[in-house]
């Protein structure tokens, strides 16, 4: 008897094969720095051709390689994490569909064809978020889907407004009468997908998905789709006068909100999700400051170390009976040495420790924002958010790695090969990818002559954040009354500046109230009386009363049938 084909065992190998094909192509494209367009006409609407366009350029091929590398490791990790799941094959197919949608988004620069990847991402991410099929994941899935629908509608509107150009190719856009509206629609679409303010609440909610989904979807692919769209559209969008300033304001407010919220969060996955939100804000801020190459560079390096961080967190969650609470963990150093090492490498890269991959991209963004003349308030907030990142990272590490163990005595902590291999591969990428890409990427970064104080300012802020977190954790009792003086700040931080109740409960309360009243007054009252159910019950009552009035005999039955038939014919 032939063994049943198990797709979850072969999926990781498939991704590795595709990565081996894509990696040499991306290196070649980076070295020659040329863009190739392949177009063929599907059909014509009067004189407007609807074309299938494929773009092969350094930006797309490198990002696709990163996506394939991360998905290969995540699928290998999921074979251990999801091994008790009956429907692991279905889960694997959904993840593969997600990777396909992401690659469609990368390689199709045609606005109409782009919808295939864009809508595919939204639909598959919704199915993956509700994967556990409980009320919490369904609520999270609905917030995710409805928020992303706003972006989908905006993209459809931009397609309609691009009609007067006679084509939908992203690269060949020019200014028309609807130019401002197009820019606003594309910006809104990118903001919803990348969870910028005020659409931020769906990203931490989407952590209801399984951890492999969070590692792939909510760290490196889905959330960076909005940033990638803006990078593709940037030459067209940046000619709008208000675009850069508005993008910078939104990005800085997002990264500050995410950093402050991560300081008070106790759910491990939500802290990493808020950290992703903070880094997305940093990418958007870089783009708002006109540094597109640096934003793209940070997007690639961030994808690699954030996937590693999620896999390490997933290993800890898996060992603690799927509990995500930080306060239940501790003393990982002695029990899980490989996980601890990779976890610290990912955290160092996130903070921007020297010579890690995050350092090359993040430090360069902060240095460039200091060097070029920009709004000083924005610069101060960006530096403040750098210290916030190191603050919540230190708090996270102190609780899980160096703190005392708070879990039960019968926890079985193990590191299997399926868990260790992806961690080691991604941690090596977290170390070398930054320095490798800075040599290979075709960036026109001009030399910056800076004072020593300006140069070391990002590192000073990182060290300041680390020391503050260390002090506050060790002197917790002394600082607790200071924190409780303004309780509203604590609630605002826990609820992401009240974005969670404002964007979900507040918006759903009135429609829910109206629909509930509609159900009670129409569906369960008047429509039941006047509809089929009411007519049936009234005819039953009439026939029963007539049967009671007369003697039950065959003649009476015939008489009643003929009367009812005559009544029906009269009504008709």
C-alpha positions as a printed Julia matrix, in Angstrom:
572×3 Matrix{Float64}:
   0.0    0.0     0.0
   1.34   3.41   -1.02
   2.01   5.84    1.8
  -0.18   8.92    1.81
   1.62  11.99    0.46
   2.35  14.43    3.31
   2.79  17.93    1.91
   4.01  19.39    5.22
   7.12  17.19    5.04
   8.02  18.31    1.5
   6.99  22.02    1.64
  10.18  23.24    3.3
  12.31  21.43    0.69
  10.25  23.02   -2.09
  10.88  26.51   -0.63
  14.61  25.75   -0.34
  14.73  24.73   -4.03
  12.94  27.93   -5.09
  15.32  29.95   -2.9
  18.34  28.28   -4.56
  16.95  29.39   -7.93
  16.05  32.92   -6.81
  19.22  33.75   -4.82
  21.68  33.65   -7.8
  19.21  35.68   -9.89
  18.91  38.33   -7.17
  22.72  38.56   -6.77
  23.09  38.91  -10.56
  20.4   41.63  -10.69
  22.05  43.47   -7.79
  25.42  43.43   -9.54
  24.21  44.6   -12.96
  21.52  46.92  -11.44
  19.13  46.71  -14.4
  15.37  46.31  -14.66
  13.72  43.9   -17.12
  10.06  44.23  -18.09
   8.17  41.39  -19.78
   4.78  42.41  -21.22
   2.11  40.69  -23.25
  -1.35  41.98  -24.15
  -4.26  39.89  -22.87
  -7.07  41.88  -24.55
  -8.07  45.44  -25.49
 -10.86  47.63  -24.12
 -11.43  49.94  -27.15
  -7.88  51.38  -27.49
  -6.67  50.53  -23.96
  -4.6   47.32  -23.77
  -4.92  45.13  -20.67
  -1.43  43.72  -20.29
   0.18  41.04  -18.17
   3.44  42.61  -16.96
   6.28  40.96  -15.07
   9.09  43.05  -13.6
  12.47  41.53  -12.78
  14.63  44.05  -10.92
  17.07  44.06   -7.95
  14.39  45.3    -5.5
  11.87  42.54   -6.32
  14.25  39.59   -6.68
  16.09  40.33   -3.41
  12.85  40.69   -1.45
  11.49  37.49   -3.02
  14.68  35.65   -1.98
  14.23  36.9     1.6
  10.57  35.75    1.62
  11.49  32.29    0.28
  14.33  31.89    2.79
  12.12  32.84    5.74
   9.21  30.67    4.55
  11.53  27.63    4.12
  12.72  27.97    7.72
   9.26  28.72    9.09
   7.76  25.66    7.36
  10.5   23.5     8.85
   9.78  25.02   12.29
   6.03  24.37   11.85
   6.58  20.6    11.37
   7.62  20.49   15.04
   5.36  23.24   16.39
   2.18  21.95   14.68
   2.96  18.21   14.83
  -0.11  17.43   16.99
  -2.45  19.23   14.6
  -4.67  16.94   12.53
  -4.91  19.43    9.68
  -1.2   20.3     9.31
  -1.36  19.66    5.54
  -4.15  22.21    5.16
  -2.12  24.68    7.22
   0.93  24.11    4.99
  -1.11  24.66    1.8
  -2.39  27.96    3.21
   1.16  29.1     4.0
   2.27  28.15    0.45
  -0.68  30.12   -0.97
   0.46  33.06    1.12
   4.01  32.88   -0.28
   2.55  32.7    -3.81
   0.41  35.81   -3.18
   3.44  37.69   -1.86
   5.49  36.81   -4.94
   2.64  37.89   -7.23
   2.63  41.25   -5.44
   6.4   41.56   -5.89
   6.68  40.63   -9.58
   3.49  42.2   -11.03
   3.81  46.0   -11.36
   0.44  46.29  -13.13
  -2.2   47.79  -10.81
  -4.97  45.39  -11.91
  -2.78  42.28  -11.72
  -1.34  43.55   -8.43
  -4.81  43.01   -6.96
  -4.28  39.24   -7.34
  -1.41  39.35   -4.85
  -2.89  42.13   -2.7
  -6.3   40.46   -2.22
  -4.66  37.05   -1.94
  -2.61  38.31    1.02
  -5.72  39.7     2.74
  -7.83  36.59    2.2
  -5.18  34.0     3.17
  -4.09  36.02    6.22
  -7.74  36.09    7.41
  -8.01  32.29    7.05
  -4.69  31.82    8.89
  -5.65  34.17   11.76
  -8.94  32.29   12.37
  -7.11  28.94   12.08
  -7.78  27.86   15.7
 -11.52  28.5    15.24
 -12.27  29.97   18.65
 -14.07  33.27   19.47
 -10.81  35.15   20.14
  -9.21  34.2    16.82
 -12.46  34.91   14.94
 -12.67  38.41   16.46
  -9.0   39.02   15.57
  -9.6   37.71   12.05
 -12.58  40.02   11.54
 -10.56  43.08   12.66
  -7.72  42.02   10.33
 -10.0   41.41    7.35
 -12.14  44.55    7.75
  -9.13  46.84    8.25
  -7.42  45.39    5.19
 -10.63  45.8     3.18
 -10.25  49.58    3.55
  -6.9   49.32    1.77
  -8.39  47.06   -0.92
 -11.15  49.59   -1.64
  -8.56  52.38   -1.86
  -6.54  50.36   -4.35
  -9.68  49.78   -6.45
 -10.39  53.52   -6.4
  -6.83  54.28   -7.52
  -7.33  51.82  -10.42
 -10.47  53.73  -11.43
  -8.69  57.09  -11.18
  -5.8   55.77  -13.31
  -8.23  54.97  -16.15
  -7.52  58.29  -17.92
  -3.82  57.37  -18.3
  -4.67  54.45  -20.62
  -2.48  52.0   -18.67
  -2.04  50.69  -15.12
   1.69  50.2   -14.97
   3.21  51.39  -11.69
   6.47  52.5   -13.31
   5.01  54.72  -16.04
   2.65  56.93  -14.0
   2.46  60.65  -14.65
   0.62  63.63  -13.15
  -3.02  64.03  -14.18
  -6.12  65.78  -12.82
  -6.75  62.93  -10.35
  -3.1   62.85   -9.28
  -3.72  63.97   -5.65
  -6.58  61.51   -5.15
  -4.49  58.65   -6.57
  -1.63  59.46   -4.17
  -3.98  59.62   -1.17
  -5.65  56.3    -2.09
  -2.34  54.46   -2.54
  -0.99  55.92    0.73
  -4.12  54.78    2.61
  -3.87  51.3     1.08
  -0.24  51.02    2.23
  -1.12  52.37    5.7
  -3.8   49.72    6.3
  -1.61  46.84    5.14
   1.41  48.07    7.15
  -0.77  48.85   10.22
   0.15  52.53   10.51
  -1.84  54.89   12.73
  -4.86  54.86   13.03
  -5.11  51.32   11.57
  -2.61  49.77   14.01
  -4.87  47.68   16.22
  -5.18  44.71   13.83
  -1.5   43.7    13.99
  -1.31  42.77   17.73
  -4.82  41.22   17.41
  -3.57  39.0    14.55
  -1.22  37.29   17.03
  -4.17  34.92   17.66
  -2.79  32.99   14.66
  -0.36  30.05   15.18
   3.23  31.17   15.86
   4.63  29.95   12.47
   2.03  32.21   10.82
   3.15  35.13   13.0
   6.78  34.41   12.09
   6.07  34.52    8.36
   2.99  36.7     7.91
   3.21  39.29   10.65
   6.96  39.82   10.68
   8.28  39.89    7.17
   5.69  39.57    4.43
   2.13  40.82    4.95
   3.01  43.91    6.96
   5.87  44.91    4.67
   3.57  44.68    1.61
   2.42  48.26    2.27
   6.02  49.5     2.56
   6.93  47.61   -0.62
   3.99  49.2    -2.49
   5.16  52.68   -1.46
   8.74  51.86   -2.55
   7.43  50.82   -5.98
   5.23  53.93   -6.27
   7.67  56.36   -4.6
   8.84  58.34   -7.68
   5.2   58.99   -8.58
   3.98  59.72   -5.02
   6.85  61.92   -3.86
   5.99  64.59   -6.44
   2.88  65.36   -4.33
   3.72  68.3    -2.06
   2.19  66.9     1.14
   3.2   63.24    0.77
   6.6   63.17    2.56
   5.54  65.38    5.48
   2.31  63.43    6.09
   4.08  60.06    5.82
   6.76  61.2     8.3
   4.14  62.4    10.8
   2.13  59.14   10.59
   5.27  56.98   10.82
   6.74  58.79   13.82
   3.44  58.67   15.74
   3.12  54.91   14.95
   6.63  54.04   16.09
   6.25  56.07   19.32
   2.87  54.51   20.14
   4.17  50.99   19.49
   7.3   51.54   21.61
   5.34  52.92   24.58
   2.76  50.11   24.36
   5.44  47.39   24.27
   6.81  48.71   27.58
   3.69  47.6    29.51
   2.64  44.49   27.54
   3.01  41.02   29.1
   2.03  38.84   26.14
   5.24  37.64   24.45
   3.88  37.58   20.9
   2.2   40.97   21.29
   5.49  42.56   22.39
   7.15  41.25   19.21
   4.15  42.43   17.15
   4.44  45.93   18.64
   8.16  45.81   17.95
   7.32  45.0    14.29
   4.96  47.98   14.3
   7.72  50.2    15.66
  10.17  49.06   12.94
   7.53  49.56   10.22
   7.17  53.11   11.49
  10.97  53.48   11.18
  10.83  52.3     7.53
   7.99  54.7     6.75
   9.86  57.53    8.51
  12.94  56.81    6.36
  10.74  57.04    3.28
   9.15  60.26    4.57
  12.68  61.68    4.89
  13.36  60.68    1.26
  15.67  57.73    2.03
  13.94  55.0    -0.02
  17.02  52.74   -0.4
  17.57  52.75    3.36
  13.89  51.97    4.01
  14.15  48.98    1.66
  17.46  47.9     3.22
  15.9   47.99    6.71
  12.88  46.06    5.43
  15.08  43.14    4.31
  17.27  43.01    7.45
  14.24  43.44    9.74
  12.43  40.55    8.01
  15.32  38.18    8.77
  15.88  38.99   12.44
  12.17  39.39   13.23
  11.39  35.93   11.82
  14.19  34.58   14.04
  12.72  36.37   17.07
   9.29  34.83   16.41
  10.76  31.33   15.98
  12.66  31.66   19.29
   9.48  32.93   20.98
   7.56  30.05   19.39
  10.03  27.55   20.86
   9.54  29.05   24.33
   5.74  29.05   23.91
   5.83  25.44   22.66
   7.86  24.39   25.74
   5.5   26.18   28.15
   2.31  24.39   27.05
   1.45  27.18   24.58
   1.35  29.89   27.24
   2.42  33.31   25.93
   2.65  35.14   29.27
   6.11  36.5    30.09
   5.48  36.23   33.82
   5.32  32.43   33.57
   8.77  32.07   32.0
  12.33  32.54   33.18
  15.8   30.98   33.6
  16.06  29.91   29.95
  19.88  30.17   29.92
  20.56  26.83   31.59
  17.66  24.89   30.08
  17.57  26.02   26.43
  21.06  27.35   25.53
  20.66  27.4    21.71
  17.3   29.2    21.88
  18.72  31.7    24.38
  21.74  32.45   22.17
  19.63  32.95   19.03
  17.1   34.99   21.03
  19.84  37.34   22.25
  21.28  37.67   18.73
  17.83  38.64   17.39
  17.33  41.16   20.22
  20.77  42.69   19.64
  20.0   43.04   15.95
  16.65  44.66   16.79
  18.3   47.2    19.1
  20.96  47.99   16.48
  23.99  46.57   18.31
  27.22  47.25   16.36
  27.99  44.91   13.45
  24.66  43.05   13.64
  22.42  43.26   10.55
  19.97  45.7    12.19
  22.83  48.07   12.99
  23.72  48.73    9.33
  20.19  49.71    8.31
  18.69  51.24   11.46
  21.79  53.16   12.52
  22.17  54.57    9.01
  18.54  55.76    9.0
  19.0   57.57   12.34
  22.38  59.03   11.31
  20.97  60.27    7.98
  18.02  61.89    9.75
  20.49  63.68   12.06
  22.77  64.71    9.17
  20.16  66.1     6.76
  18.25  69.2     7.81
  14.75  68.11    8.87
  12.17  68.92   11.51
  14.02  68.86   14.87
  10.92  67.66   16.8
  10.64  64.64   14.51
  14.35  63.93   14.98
  14.03  64.04   18.79
  11.05  61.62   18.65
  12.97  59.23   16.34
  15.9   59.2    18.8
  13.46  58.65   21.69
  11.9   55.64   19.91
  15.4   54.13   19.46
  15.78  54.15   23.27
  12.24  52.71   23.67
  13.23  49.73   21.46
  16.19  48.88   23.69
  14.01  49.43   26.81
  11.34  46.84   25.95
  13.97  44.44   24.55
  15.89  44.53   27.85
  12.66  44.06   29.84
  11.75  41.1    27.6
  15.2   39.51   28.02
  15.33  40.06   31.79
  11.99  38.28   32.26
  12.53  35.3    29.96
  16.28  34.66   30.05
  17.84  35.93   33.27
  14.84  36.09   35.59
  13.83  33.26   37.93
  11.68  30.48   36.49
   8.01  30.83   37.41
   6.58  27.84   35.53
   5.49  24.5    36.99
   8.11  21.91   38.0
   7.0   19.35   35.38
   7.68  21.42   32.24
   9.57  19.49   29.58
  11.89  21.94   27.84
  13.48  20.48   24.7
  15.22  21.71   21.56
  14.58  19.35   18.65
  16.45  19.46   15.33
  13.4   20.94   13.52
  13.57  23.89   15.95
  17.34  24.37   16.12
  18.09  24.28   12.34
  15.83  27.25   11.34
  17.09  29.24   14.33
  20.75  28.73   13.44
  20.21  29.58    9.75
  18.25  32.75   10.51
  20.66  33.83   13.28
  23.6   33.53   10.88
  21.61  35.66    8.41
  20.89  38.16   11.2
  24.65  38.56   11.66
  25.92  38.64    8.05
  23.01  39.97    5.94
  23.53  43.63    6.9
  27.22  43.81    6.0
  26.7   41.66    2.86
  23.84  43.81    1.52
  25.56  47.12    2.23
  28.37  46.02   -0.12
  26.1   44.63   -2.82
  23.06  46.91   -2.87
  23.22  49.72   -5.45
  22.61  52.61   -3.01
  23.62  56.18   -3.83
  24.56  57.01   -0.25
  26.71  60.13   -0.2
  29.46  60.41    2.43
  28.34  62.16    5.62
  30.79  64.3     7.6
  29.53  64.33   11.18
  30.67  65.33   14.64
  31.58  62.47   16.99
  28.66  63.37   19.31
  26.22  63.17   16.36
  27.74  59.89   15.2
  27.44  58.11   18.54
  24.03  59.61   19.42
  22.02  56.48   18.31
  24.26  54.21   20.41
  23.94  56.55   23.42
  20.13  56.33   23.15
  20.29  52.5    22.91
  22.51  52.24   26.01
  20.29  54.74   27.87
  17.2   52.61   27.15
  18.97  49.43   28.29
  20.17  50.98   31.56
  16.74  52.47   32.31
  15.05  49.1    31.78
  17.64  47.37   33.96
  17.19  49.92   36.76
  13.38  49.85   36.61
  13.31  46.04   36.69
  15.66  45.73   39.66
  14.14  48.69   41.59
  10.53  47.76   40.77
   9.06  48.4    44.25
  10.52  51.91   44.49
   9.32  52.96   41.05
   5.83  51.4    41.28
   4.22  54.38   43.15
   5.65  56.77   40.53
   3.97  54.76   37.75
   0.64  54.69   39.6
   0.46  58.48   40.01
  -1.03  58.78   36.54
  -3.04  55.55   36.0
  -4.47  56.83   32.71
  -1.02  56.64   31.09
  -0.8   52.96   32.01
  -4.22  52.2    30.5
  -3.38  54.21   27.38
  -0.15  52.27   26.96
  -1.85  48.88   27.44
  -4.59  49.73   24.92
  -2.27  51.27   22.28
  -3.42  54.85   22.99
  -7.04  53.55   23.08
  -6.81  52.54   19.41
  -8.1   49.04   20.23
 -11.48  50.12   21.72
 -11.84  53.02   19.27
 -11.21  50.95   16.14
 -13.13  47.79   17.14
 -15.7   48.03   19.96
 -16.59  51.68   19.39
 -17.19  51.29   15.66
 -19.12  48.04   16.04
 -21.44  49.06   18.93
 -23.98  51.15   16.97
 -24.33  48.73   13.99
 -24.67  45.84   16.47
 -27.41  47.71   18.4
 -29.31  48.55   15.18
 -29.08  45.0    13.85
 -30.19  43.55   17.2
 -33.26  45.8    17.29
 -33.97  44.99   13.63
 -33.83  41.28   14.49
 -36.21  41.67   17.46
 -38.72  44.0    15.8
 -38.83  42.5    12.29
 -37.33  39.02   11.99
 -38.63  37.69   15.3
 -41.99  39.58   15.39
 -43.7   41.09   12.34
 -42.04  38.93    9.67
 -42.8   35.79   11.68
 -46.48  36.78   11.99
 -46.97  37.94    8.41
 -44.59  35.48    6.76
 -44.79  31.78    6.02
 -44.54  30.7     9.67
 -47.39  33.01   10.76
 -49.64  32.0     7.85
 -49.01  28.3     8.56
 -49.82  28.61   12.26
 -52.99  30.66   11.55
 -54.21  28.11    8.95
 -53.54  25.28   11.45
 -55.53  27.14   14.1
 -58.41  27.76   11.66
 -58.55  24.12   10.57
 -58.38  22.87   14.16
 -61.19  25.17   15.29
 -63.36  24.07   12.34
 -62.7   20.41   13.18
 -63.82  21.05   16.76
 -67.0   22.82   15.56
 -68.1   19.95   13.33
 -68.25  16.21   13.78
 -65.15  14.49   12.47
 -66.39  12.47    9.52
 -65.31  11.92    5.91
 -67.97  14.31    4.61
 -66.77  17.08    6.92
 -63.15  16.6     5.77
 -64.25  16.85    2.13
 -66.32  19.93    2.97
 -63.41  21.66    4.71
 -61.01  20.82    1.87
 -63.39  22.23   -0.74
 -63.91  25.43    1.32
 -60.14  25.93    1.73
 -59.6   25.29   -1.97
 -62.28  27.84   -2.9
 -60.7   30.39   -0.54
 -57.27  29.82   -2.1
 -58.66  30.19   -5.63
 -60.47  33.39   -4.6
 -57.27  34.84   -3.13
 -55.31  33.94   -6.27
